CSV table of N, CA, C and O in Angstrom, one decimal:
chain,number,residue,atom,x,y,z
I,62,MET,N,49.0,-10.5,-8.7
I,62,MET,CA,47.6,-10.4,-9.1
I,62,MET,C,46.7,-10.2,-7.9
I,62,MET,O,46.9,-10.9,-6.9
I,63,LEU,N,45.8,-9.3,-8.0
I,63,LEU,CA,44.9,-9.0,-6.9
I,63,LEU,C,43.8,-10.0,-6.9
I,63,LEU,O,43.3,-10.4,-7.9
I,64,PRO,N,43.3,-10.4,-5.7
I,64,PRO,CA,42.2,-11.3,-5.6
I,64,PRO,C,40.9,-10.6,-6.0
I,64,PRO,O,40.8,-9.4,-5.9
I,65,LYS,N,40.0,-11.4,-6.6
I,65,LYS,CA,38.7,-10.8,-7.0
I,65,LYS,C,37.7,-11.1,-5.9
I,65,LYS,O,37.7,-12.1,-5.3
I,66,PHE,N,36.9,-10.1,-5.6
I,66,PHE,CA,35.9,-10.2,-4.6
I,66,PHE,C,34.5,-9.9,-5.3
I,66,PHE,O,34.4,-9.0,-6.1
I,67,ILE,N,33.6,-10.7,-4.9
I,67,ILE,CA,32.2,-10.5,-5.3
I,67,ILE,C,31.4,-10.2,-4.1
I,67,ILE,O,31.4,-11.0,-3.1
I,68,VAL,N,30.7,-9.1,-4.1
I,68,VAL,CA,29.8,-8.7,-3.0
I,68,VAL,C,28.4,-8.8,-3.4
I,68,VAL,O,28.0,-8.2,-4.5
I,69,THR,N,27.6,-9.5,-2.7
I,69,THR,CA,26.2,-9.6,-3.0
I,69,THR,C,25.4,-9.0,-1.9
I,69,THR,O,25.6,-9.3,-0.7
I,70,ILE,N,24.5,-8.1,-2.3
I,70,ILE,CA,23.5,-7.5,-1.3
I,70,ILE,C,22.3,-8.3,-1.4
I,70,ILE,O,21.6,-8.3,-2.4
I,71,SER,N,21.9,-8.9,-0.3
I,71,SER,CA,20.7,-9.8,-0.4
I,71,SER,C,19.4,-9.2,0.1
I,71,SER,O,18.4,-9.8,0.0
I,72,VAL,N,19.4,-8.0,0.7
I,72,VAL,CA,18.2,-7.4,1.2
I,72,VAL,C,17.9,-6.1,0.4
I,72,VAL,O,18.7,-5.2,0.4
I,73,LEU,N,16.8,-6.1,-0.3
I,73,LEU,CA,16.4,-4.9,-1.0
I,73,LEU,C,15.3,-4.2,-0.1
I,73,LEU,O,14.3,-4.8,0.3
I,74,ALA,N,15.6,-2.9,0.2
I,74,ALA,CA,14.7,-2.2,1.1
I,74,ALA,C,13.6,-1.4,0.4
I,74,ALA,O,12.6,-1.1,1.0
I,75,CYS,N,13.8,-1.1,-0.8
I,75,CYS,CA,12.8,-0.4,-1.5
I,75,CYS,C,12.8,-0.7,-3.0
I,75,CYS,O,13.7,-1.3,-3.5
I,76,LEU,N,11.7,-0.3,-3.6
I,76,LEU,CA,11.5,-0.6,-5.1
I,76,LEU,C,11.7,0.8,-5.7
I,76,LEU,O,11.0,1.7,-5.4
I,77,ALA,N,12.8,0.9,-6.5
I,77,ALA,CA,13.1,2.2,-7.1
I,77,ALA,C,12.1,2.8,-8.0
I,77,ALA,O,11.3,2.1,-8.5
I,78,THR,N,12.2,4.1,-8.2
I,78,THR,CA,11.2,4.8,-9.1
I,78,THR,C,11.3,4.2,-10.5
I,78,THR,O,12.4,4.0,-11.0
I,79,ARG,N,10.1,3.9,-11.0
I,79,ARG,CA,10.0,3.4,-12.4
I,79,ARG,C,10.7,2.0,-12.6
I,79,ARG,O,11.0,1.7,-13.7
I,80,ALA,N,10.9,1.3,-11.5
I,80,ALA,CA,11.6,0.1,-11.6
I,80,ALA,C,11.0,-0.9,-12.5
I,80,ALA,O,11.7,-1.6,-13.3
I,81,PHE,N,9.7,-1.1,-12.5
I,81,PHE,CA,9.0,-2.1,-13.3
I,81,PHE,C,8.2,-1.4,-14.4
I,81,PHE,O,7.3,-2.0,-14.9
I,82,ALA,N,8.3,-0.1,-14.6
I,82,ALA,CA,7.5,0.6,-15.5
I,82,ALA,C,7.4,-0.1,-16.9
I,82,ALA,O,8.4,-0.5,-17.4
I,83,GLY,N,6.2,-0.3,-17.3
I,83,GLY,CA,6.0,-1.1,-18.6
I,83,GLY,C,6.2,-2.6,-18.4
I,83,GLY,O,6.4,-3.3,-19.4
I,84,CYS,N,6.2,-3.1,-17.2
I,84,CYS,CA,6.4,-4.5,-16.9
I,84,CYS,C,7.8,-5.0,-17.4
I,84,CYS,O,7.9,-6.1,-18.0
I,85,ALA,N,8.8,-4.3,-17.1
I,85,ALA,CA,10.1,-4.7,-17.4
I,85,ALA,C,10.4,-6.1,-16.8
I,85,ALA,O,11.1,-6.9,-17.3
I,86,ILE,N,9.9,-6.3,-15.6
I,86,ILE,CA,9.8,-7.6,-14.9
I,86,ILE,C,8.4,-7.9,-14.7
I,86,ILE,O,7.7,-7.2,-14.0
I,87,ALA,N,7.9,-8.9,-15.3
I,87,ALA,CA,6.5,-9.3,-15.4
I,87,ALA,C,6.1,-10.0,-14.1
I,87,ALA,O,6.8,-10.7,-13.4
I,88,PRO,N,4.8,-9.7,-13.7
I,88,PRO,CA,4.2,-10.5,-12.6
I,88,PRO,C,4.2,-12.0,-13.0
I,88,PRO,O,4.4,-12.4,-14.1
I,89,ASP,N,3.9,-12.8,-12.0
I,89,ASP,CA,3.8,-14.3,-12.3
I,89,ASP,C,2.7,-14.6,-13.2
I,89,ASP,O,1.9,-13.7,-13.6
I,90,GLY,N,2.5,-15.8,-13.6
I,90,GLY,CA,1.5,-16.2,-14.5
I,90,GLY,C,0.1,-15.9,-14.1
I,90,GLY,O,-0.8,-15.9,-15.0
I,91,ASN,N,-0.2,-15.7,-12.9
I,91,ASN,CA,-1.5,-15.3,-12.4
I,91,ASN,C,-1.7,-13.8,-12.2
I,91,ASN,O,-2.7,-13.3,-11.7
I,92,GLY,N,-0.7,-13.0,-12.7
I,92,GLY,CA,-0.8,-11.6,-12.6
I,92,GLY,C,-0.4,-11.0,-11.2
I,92,GLY,O,-0.7,-9.9,-10.9
I,93,ASN,N,0.2,-11.8,-10.3
I,93,ASN,CA,0.5,-11.4,-9.0
I,93,ASN,C,2.0,-11.0,-8.8
I,93,ASN,O,2.8,-11.7,-9.4
I,94,VAL,N,2.2,-10.1,-7.9
I,94,VAL,CA,3.5,-9.7,-7.5
I,94,VAL,C,3.5,-9.8,-6.0
I,94,VAL,O,2.6,-9.3,-5.3
I,95,VAL,N,4.5,-10.4,-5.4
I,95,VAL,CA,4.7,-10.5,-3.9
I,95,VAL,C,5.7,-9.5,-3.5
I,95,VAL,O,6.8,-9.5,-4.0
I,96,ILE,N,5.3,-8.6,-2.6
I,96,ILE,CA,6.2,-7.6,-2.1
I,96,ILE,C,6.8,-8.1,-0.8
I,96,ILE,O,6.1,-8.4,0.2
I,97,PRO,N,8.2,-8.3,-0.8
I,97,PRO,CA,8.8,-8.9,0.4
I,97,PRO,C,8.6,-8.0,1.7
I,97,PRO,O,8.5,-6.8,1.6
I,98,ASN,N,8.6,-8.6,2.8
I,98,ASN,CA,8.3,-7.9,4.1
I,98,ASN,C,9.5,-7.0,4.5
I,98,ASN,O,9.4,-6.2,5.4
I,99,THR,N,10.6,-7.1,3.8
I,99,THR,CA,11.8,-6.2,4.1
I,99,THR,C,11.7,-4.9,3.4
I,99,THR,O,12.5,-4.0,3.8
I,100,TRP,N,10.8,-4.7,2.4
I,100,TRP,CA,10.8,-3.5,1.7
I,100,TRP,C,10.1,-2.4,2.5
I,100,TRP,O,9.1,-2.7,3.2
I,101,THR,N,10.6,-1.2,2.5
I,101,THR,CA,10.0,-0.1,3.2
I,101,THR,C,9.3,0.9,2.3
I,101,THR,O,8.5,1.7,2.8
I,102,SER,N,9.5,0.9,1.0
I,102,SER,CA,8.8,1.8,0.1
I,102,SER,C,8.7,1.2,-1.3
I,102,SER,O,9.5,0.4,-1.7
I,103,ILE,N,7.7,1.7,-2.0
I,103,ILE,CA,7.5,1.4,-3.4
I,103,ILE,C,7.6,2.8,-4.1
I,103,ILE,O,6.9,3.7,-3.8
I,104,GLY,N,8.6,3.0,-5.0
I,104,GLY,CA,8.9,4.3,-5.5
I,104,GLY,C,7.9,4.8,-6.5
I,104,GLY,O,7.0,4.0,-7.0
I,105,ASP,N,8.0,6.1,-6.9
I,105,ASP,CA,7.1,6.7,-7.8
I,105,ASP,C,7.1,5.9,-9.1
I,105,ASP,O,8.1,5.5,-9.7
I,106,GLN,N,5.9,5.6,-9.6
I,106,GLN,CA,5.7,5.0,-10.9
I,106,GLN,C,6.3,3.6,-11.1
I,106,GLN,O,6.6,3.2,-12.2
I,107,ALA,N,6.6,3.0,-10.0
I,107,ALA,CA,7.3,1.7,-10.0
I,107,ALA,C,6.6,0.6,-10.9
I,107,ALA,O,7.3,-0.1,-11.6
I,108,PHE,N,5.3,0.6,-10.9
I,108,PHE,CA,4.6,-0.4,-11.7
I,108,PHE,C,3.8,0.2,-12.8
I,108,PHE,O,2.9,-0.4,-13.4
I,109,ARG,N,4.0,1.5,-13.1
I,109,ARG,CA,3.2,2.3,-14.1
I,109,ARG,C,3.0,1.5,-15.4
I,109,ARG,O,4.0,1.0,-15.9
I,110,ASN,N,1.8,1.4,-15.9
I,110,ASN,CA,1.4,0.8,-17.1
I,110,ASN,C,1.7,-0.7,-17.2
I,110,ASN,O,1.7,-1.3,-18.3
I,111,CYS,N,1.8,-1.3,-16.0
I,111,CYS,CA,2.0,-2.8,-16.0
I,111,CYS,C,0.6,-3.4,-16.0
I,111,CYS,O,0.1,-3.8,-15.0
I,112,ARG,N,0.0,-3.5,-17.1
I,112,ARG,CA,-1.4,-3.9,-17.3
I,112,ARG,C,-1.6,-5.4,-16.9
I,112,ARG,O,-2.7,-5.8,-16.6
I,113,SER,N,-0.6,-6.2,-17.0
I,113,SER,CA,-0.7,-7.6,-16.6
I,113,SER,C,-0.7,-7.8,-15.1
I,113,SER,O,-1.0,-8.9,-14.7
I,114,LEU,N,-0.4,-6.8,-14.4
I,114,LEU,CA,-0.5,-6.9,-12.9
I,114,LEU,C,-1.9,-6.8,-12.4
I,114,LEU,O,-2.5,-5.7,-12.6
I,115,THR,N,-2.4,-7.8,-11.8
I,115,THR,CA,-3.8,-7.8,-11.3
I,115,THR,C,-3.9,-7.9,-9.8
I,115,THR,O,-4.9,-7.4,-9.2
I,116,THR,N,-2.9,-8.4,-9.1
I,116,THR,CA,-2.9,-8.5,-7.7
I,116,THR,C,-1.5,-8.3,-7.1
I,116,THR,O,-0.5,-8.6,-7.7
I,117,VAL,N,-1.5,-7.6,-5.9
I,117,VAL,CA,-0.3,-7.4,-5.2
I,117,VAL,C,-0.5,-8.0,-3.8
I,117,VAL,O,-1.5,-7.8,-3.1
I,118,THR,N,0.5,-8.9,-3.4
I,118,THR,CA,0.4,-9.5,-2.1
I,118,THR,C,1.6,-9.0,-1.3
I,118,THR,O,2.7,-9.0,-1.8
I,119,PHE,N,1.3,-8.6,-0.1
I,119,PHE,CA,2.4,-8.2,0.8
I,119,PHE,C,2.7,-9.3,1.8
I,119,PHE,O,1.7,-9.8,2.4
I,120,GLN,N,3.9,-9.7,1.9
I,120,GLN,CA,4.3,-10.7,2.9
I,120,GLN,C,3.9,-10.3,4.3
I,120,GLN,O,3.9,-9.1,4.6
I,121,GLU,N,3.6,-11.3,5.1
I,121,GLU,CA,3.3,-11.1,6.5
I,121,GLU,C,4.4,-10.3,7.2
I,121,GLU,O,5.5,-10.4,6.8
I,122,ASP,N,4.0,-9.5,8.2
I,122,ASP,CA,4.9,-8.6,8.9
I,122,ASP,C,5.6,-7.6,8.0
I,122,ASP,O,6.8,-7.3,8.1
I,123,SER,N,4.8,-7.0,7.1
I,123,SER,CA,5.3,-6.0,6.1
I,123,SER,C,5.9,-4.8,6.9
I,123,SER,O,5.4,-4.4,7.9
I,124,GLN,N,7.0,-4.3,6.3
I,124,GLN,CA,7.6,-3.1,6.9
I,124,GLN,C,7.4,-1.9,6.0
I,124,GLN,O,8.0,-0.8,6.1
I,125,LEU,N,6.5,-2.1,4.9
I,125,LEU,CA,6.3,-1.0,4.0
I,125,LEU,C,5.7,0.2,4.6
I,125,LEU,O,4.7,0.1,5.4
I,126,THR,N,6.2,1.4,4.4
I,126,THR,CA,5.7,2.6,5.0
I,126,THR,C,5.2,3.6,3.9
I,126,THR,O,4.4,4.4,4.2
I,127,SER,N,5.6,3.5,2.7
I,127,SER,CA,5.1,4.4,1.7
I,127,SER,C,5.0,3.8,0.3
I,127,SER,O,5.7,2.9,-0.1
I,128,ILE,N,4.0,4.3,-0.4
I,128,ILE,CA,3.7,3.9,-1.8
I,128,ILE,C,3.8,5.3,-2.6
I,128,ILE,O,3.0,6.2,-2.3
I,129,GLY,N,4.6,5.3,-3.6
I,129,GLY,CA,4.9,6.6,-4.3
I,129,GLY,C,3.9,7.0,-5.2
I,129,GLY,O,2.9,6.3,-5.6
I,130,ASP,N,4.1,8.2,-5.7
I,130,ASP,CA,3.2,8.8,-6.7
I,130,ASP,C,3.1,7.9,-8.0
I,130,ASP,O,4.1,7.5,-8.5
I,131,GLY,N,1.9,7.6,-8.4
I,131,GLY,CA,1.6,6.8,-9.6
I,131,GLY,C,2.2,5.4,-9.5
I,131,GLY,O,2.4,4.8,-10.6
I,132,ALA,N,2.5,4.9,-8.4
I,132,ALA,CA,3.2,3.6,-8.2
I,132,ALA,C,2.5,2.5,-9.0
I,132,ALA,O,3.1,1.6,-9.6
I,133,PHE,N,1.1,2.5,-9.0
I,133,PHE,CA,0.4,1.5,-9.7
I,133,PHE,C,-0.5,2.1,-10.8
I,133,PHE,O,-1.5,1.5,-11.2
I,134,TYR,N,-0.1,3.2,-11.3
I,134,TYR,CA,-0.9,3.9,-12.3
I,134,TYR,C,-1.1,3.1,-13.6
I,134,TYR,O,-0.2,2.5,-14.1
I,135,GLN,N,-2.4,3.0,-14.0
I,135,GLN,CA,-2.7,2.2,-15.2
I,135,GLN,C,-2.3,0.8,-15.2
I,135,GLN,O,-1.9,0.2,-16.2
I,136,THR,N,-2.4,0.1,-14.1
I,136,THR,CA,-2.1,-1.3,-14.0
I,136,THR,C,-3.5,-2.0,-14.2
I,136,THR,O,-4.5,-1.4,-14.2
I,137,GLY,N,-3.4,-3.3,-14.2
I,137,GLY,CA,-4.6,-4.1,-14.3
I,137,GLY,C,-5.1,-4.6,-12.9
I,137,GLY,O,-5.9,-5.5,-12.8
I,138,LEU,N,-4.7,-3.9,-11.8
I,138,LEU,CA,-5.1,-4.3,-10.5
I,138,LEU,C,-6.6,-4.4,-10.3
I,138,LEU,O,-7.3,-3.5,-10.8
I,139,THR,N,-7.0,-5.5,-9.7
I,139,THR,CA,-8.4,-5.6,-9.4
I,139,THR,C,-8.7,-5.4,-7.9
I,139,THR,O,-9.8,-5.0,-7.6
I,140,SER,N,-7.7,-5.7,-7.1
I,140,SER,CA,-7.9,-5.5,-5.6
I,140,SER,C,-6.5,-5.4,-5.0
I,140,SER,O,-5.6,-6.0,-5.5
I,141,ILE,N,-6.5,-4.7,-3.8
I,141,ILE,CA,-5.3,-4.6,-3.1
I,141,ILE,C,-5.6,-4.3,-1.6
I,141,ILE,O,-6.6,-3.6,-1.4
I,142,GLU,N,-4.9,-4.9,-0.7
I,142,GLU,CA,-5.0,-4.7,0.7
I,142,GLU,C,-3.7,-4.0,1.2
I,142,GLU,O,-2.7,-4.6,1.1
I,143,ILE,N,-3.8,-2.8,1.6
I,143,ILE,CA,-2.7,-2.0,2.0
I,143,ILE,C,-2.3,-2.4,3.5
I,143,ILE,O,-3.1,-2.4,4.4
I,144,PRO,N,-1.0,-2.7,3.7
I,144,PRO,CA,-0.6,-3.1,5.0
I,144,PRO,C,-0.8,-1.9,6.0
I,144,PRO,O,-0.7,-0.8,5.7
I,145,SER,N,-1.0,-2.3,7.3
I,145,SER,CA,-1.2,-1.3,8.3
I,145,SER,C,0.0,-0.4,8.6
I,145,SER,O,-0.1,0.7,9.2
I,146,THR,N,1.2,-0.8,8.1
I,146,THR,CA,2.4,-0.1,8.3
I,146,THR,C,2.5,1.1,7.4
I,146,THR,O,3.4,2.0,7.6
I,147,VAL,N,1.7,1.1,6.3
I,147,VAL,CA,1.8,2.2,5.3
I,147,VAL,C,1.3,3.5,5.9
I,147,VAL,O,0.1,3.5,6.4
I,148,THR,N,2.1,4.6,5.9
I,148,THR,CA,1.6,5.8,6.4
I,148,THR,C,1.5,6.9,5.4
I,148,THR,O,0.9,8.0,5.7
I,149,SER,N,1.9,6.6,4.1
I,149,SER,CA,1.7,7.6,3.1
I,149,SER,C,1.5,6.9,1.7
I,149,SER,O,2.2,5.9,1.4
I,150,ILE,N,0.6,7.5,1.0
I,150,ILE,CA,0.3,7.0,-0.4
I,150,ILE,C,0.3,8.2,-1.3
I,150,ILE,O,-0.4,9.2,-1.0
I,151,GLY,N,1.2,8.2,-2.3
I,151,GLY,CA,1.4,9.3,-3.2
I,151,GLY,C,0.2,9.6,-4.1
I,151,GLY,O,-0.7,8.8,-4.2
I,152,ASP,N,0.2,10.8,-4.7
I,152,ASP,CA,-0.8,11.2,-5.7
I,152,ASP,C,-0.9,10.2,-6.8
I,152,ASP,O,0.1,9.7,-7.3
I,153,SER,N,-2.2,9.9,-7.2
I,153,SER,CA,-2.5,9.0,-8.3
I,153,SER,C,-1.8,7.7,-8.2
I,153,SER,O,-1.5,7.0,-9.2
I,154,ALA,N,-1.5,7.2,-7.0
I,154,ALA,CA,-0.9,5.9,-6.8
I,154,ALA,C,-1.7,4.8,-7.5
I,154,ALA,O,-1.1,3.8,-8.0
I,155,PHE,N,-3.0,4.9,-7.5
I,155,PHE,CA,-3.8,3.9,-8.2
I,155,PHE,C,-4.7,4.6,-9.3
I,155,PHE,O,-5.7,4.1,-9.7
I,156,GLY,N,-4.2,5.7,-9.9
I,156,GLY,CA,-4.9,6.4,-10.9
I,156,GLY,C,-5.0,5.5,-12.2
I,156,GLY,O,-4.2,4.7,-12.5
I,157,SER,N,-6.2,5.7,-12.8
I,157,SER,CA,-6.5,5.0,-14.1
I,157,SER,C,-6.4,3.5,-14.0
I,157,SER,O,-6.1,2.9,-15.0
I,158,CYS,N,-6.7,3.0,-12.8
I,158,CYS,CA,-6.8,1.5,-12.6
I,158,CYS,C,-8.3,1.2,-12.8
I,158,CYS,O,-9.0,1.0,-11.8
I,159,SER,N,-8.7,1.1,-14.0
I,159,SER,CA,-10.2,0.9,-14.3
I,159,SER,C,-10.7,-0.5,-13.8
I,159,SER,O,-11.9,-0.6,-13.7
I,160,SER,N,-9.9,-1.4,-13.6
I,160,SER,CA,-10.3,-2.7,-13.1
I,160,SER,C,-10.3,-2.8,-11.5
I,160,SER,O,-10.8,-3.8,-11.0
I,161,LEU,N,-9.8,-1.8,-10.9
I,161,LEU,CA,-9.7,-1.8,-9.4
I,161,LEU,C,-11.1,-1.7,-8.8
I,161,LEU,O,-11.8,-0.7,-8.9
I,162,THR,N,-11.5,-2.8,-8.1
I,162,THR,CA,-12.9,-2.8,-7.5
I,162,THR,C,-12.8,-2.8,-6.0
I,162,THR,O,-13.8,-2.6,-5.3
I,163,SER,N,-11.6,-3.1,-5.4
I,163,SER,CA,-11.5,-3.2,-4.0
I,163,SER,C,-10.1,-2.7,-3.5
I,163,SER,O,-9.1,-3.3,-3.9
I,164,LEU,N,-10.1,-1.7,-2.7
I,164,LEU,CA,-8.9,-1.2,-2.1
I,164,LEU,C,-9.2,-1.1,-0.6
I,164,LEU,O,-10.1,-0.3,-0.2
I,165,THR,N,-8.5,-2.0,0.2
I,165,THR,CA,-8.8,-2.0,1.6
I,165,THR,C,-7.5,-1.8,2.4
I,165,THR,O,-6.4,-1.9,1.9
I,166,PHE,N,-7.7,-1.5,3.7
I,166,PHE,CA,-6.6,-1.2,4.6
I,166,PHE,C,-6.7,-2.2,5.7
I,166,PHE,O,-7.7,-2.5,6.3
I,167,GLN,N,-5.5,-2.8,6.0
I,167,GLN,CA,-5.4,-3.8,7.1
I,167,GLN,C,-5.8,-3.1,8.4
I,167,GLN,O,-5.7,-1.9,8.6
I,168,GLU,N,-6.4,-3.9,9.3
I,168,GLU,CA,-6.8,-3.4,10.6
I,168,GLU,C,-5.6,-2.7,11.3
I,168,GLU,O,-4.4,-3.2,11.2
I,169,GLY,N,-5.8,-1.6,11.9
I,169,GLY,CA,-4.8,-0.9,12.6
I,169,GLY,C,-4.2,0.2,11.8
I,169,GLY,O,-3.3,1.0,12.2
I,170,SER,N,-4.6,0.3,10.5
I,170,SER,CA,-4.1,1.4,9.6
I,170,SER,C,-4.4,2.8,10.1
I,170,SER,O,-5.5,3.0,10.6
I,171,GLN,N,-3.5,3.7,9.9
I,171,GLN,CA,-3.7,5.1,10.3
I,171,GLN,C,-4.2,5.9,9.1
I,171,GLN,O,-4.4,7.1,9.2
I,172,LEU,N,-4.4,5.3,8.0
I,172,LEU,CA,-4.9,6.0,6.8
I,172,LEU,C,-6.4,5.9,6.7
I,172,LEU,O,-7.0,5.1,7.2
């Protein structure tokens, strides 16, 4: 009999395209999602139509470099502060976010 091995990958570097589309994984009870500082990108349409999402928090020392096309399209976002490490934001990343009143960039941002 061959031994069984279980391999666990503990570090996720990116959020895949349409990963949470339609809130397949819901934000916490306050409408917040925390993006780990190990992630380097948020894929296209990752949170599309996730209307219960109101805030996104990026952990300190974020390594995020890109936010994909439509990543937060039609969410309930009210505000977001983009980490200074982000160098690209895709088309309509925040499109149709009718509640979005504040989009700011951390000091040192090249955007």
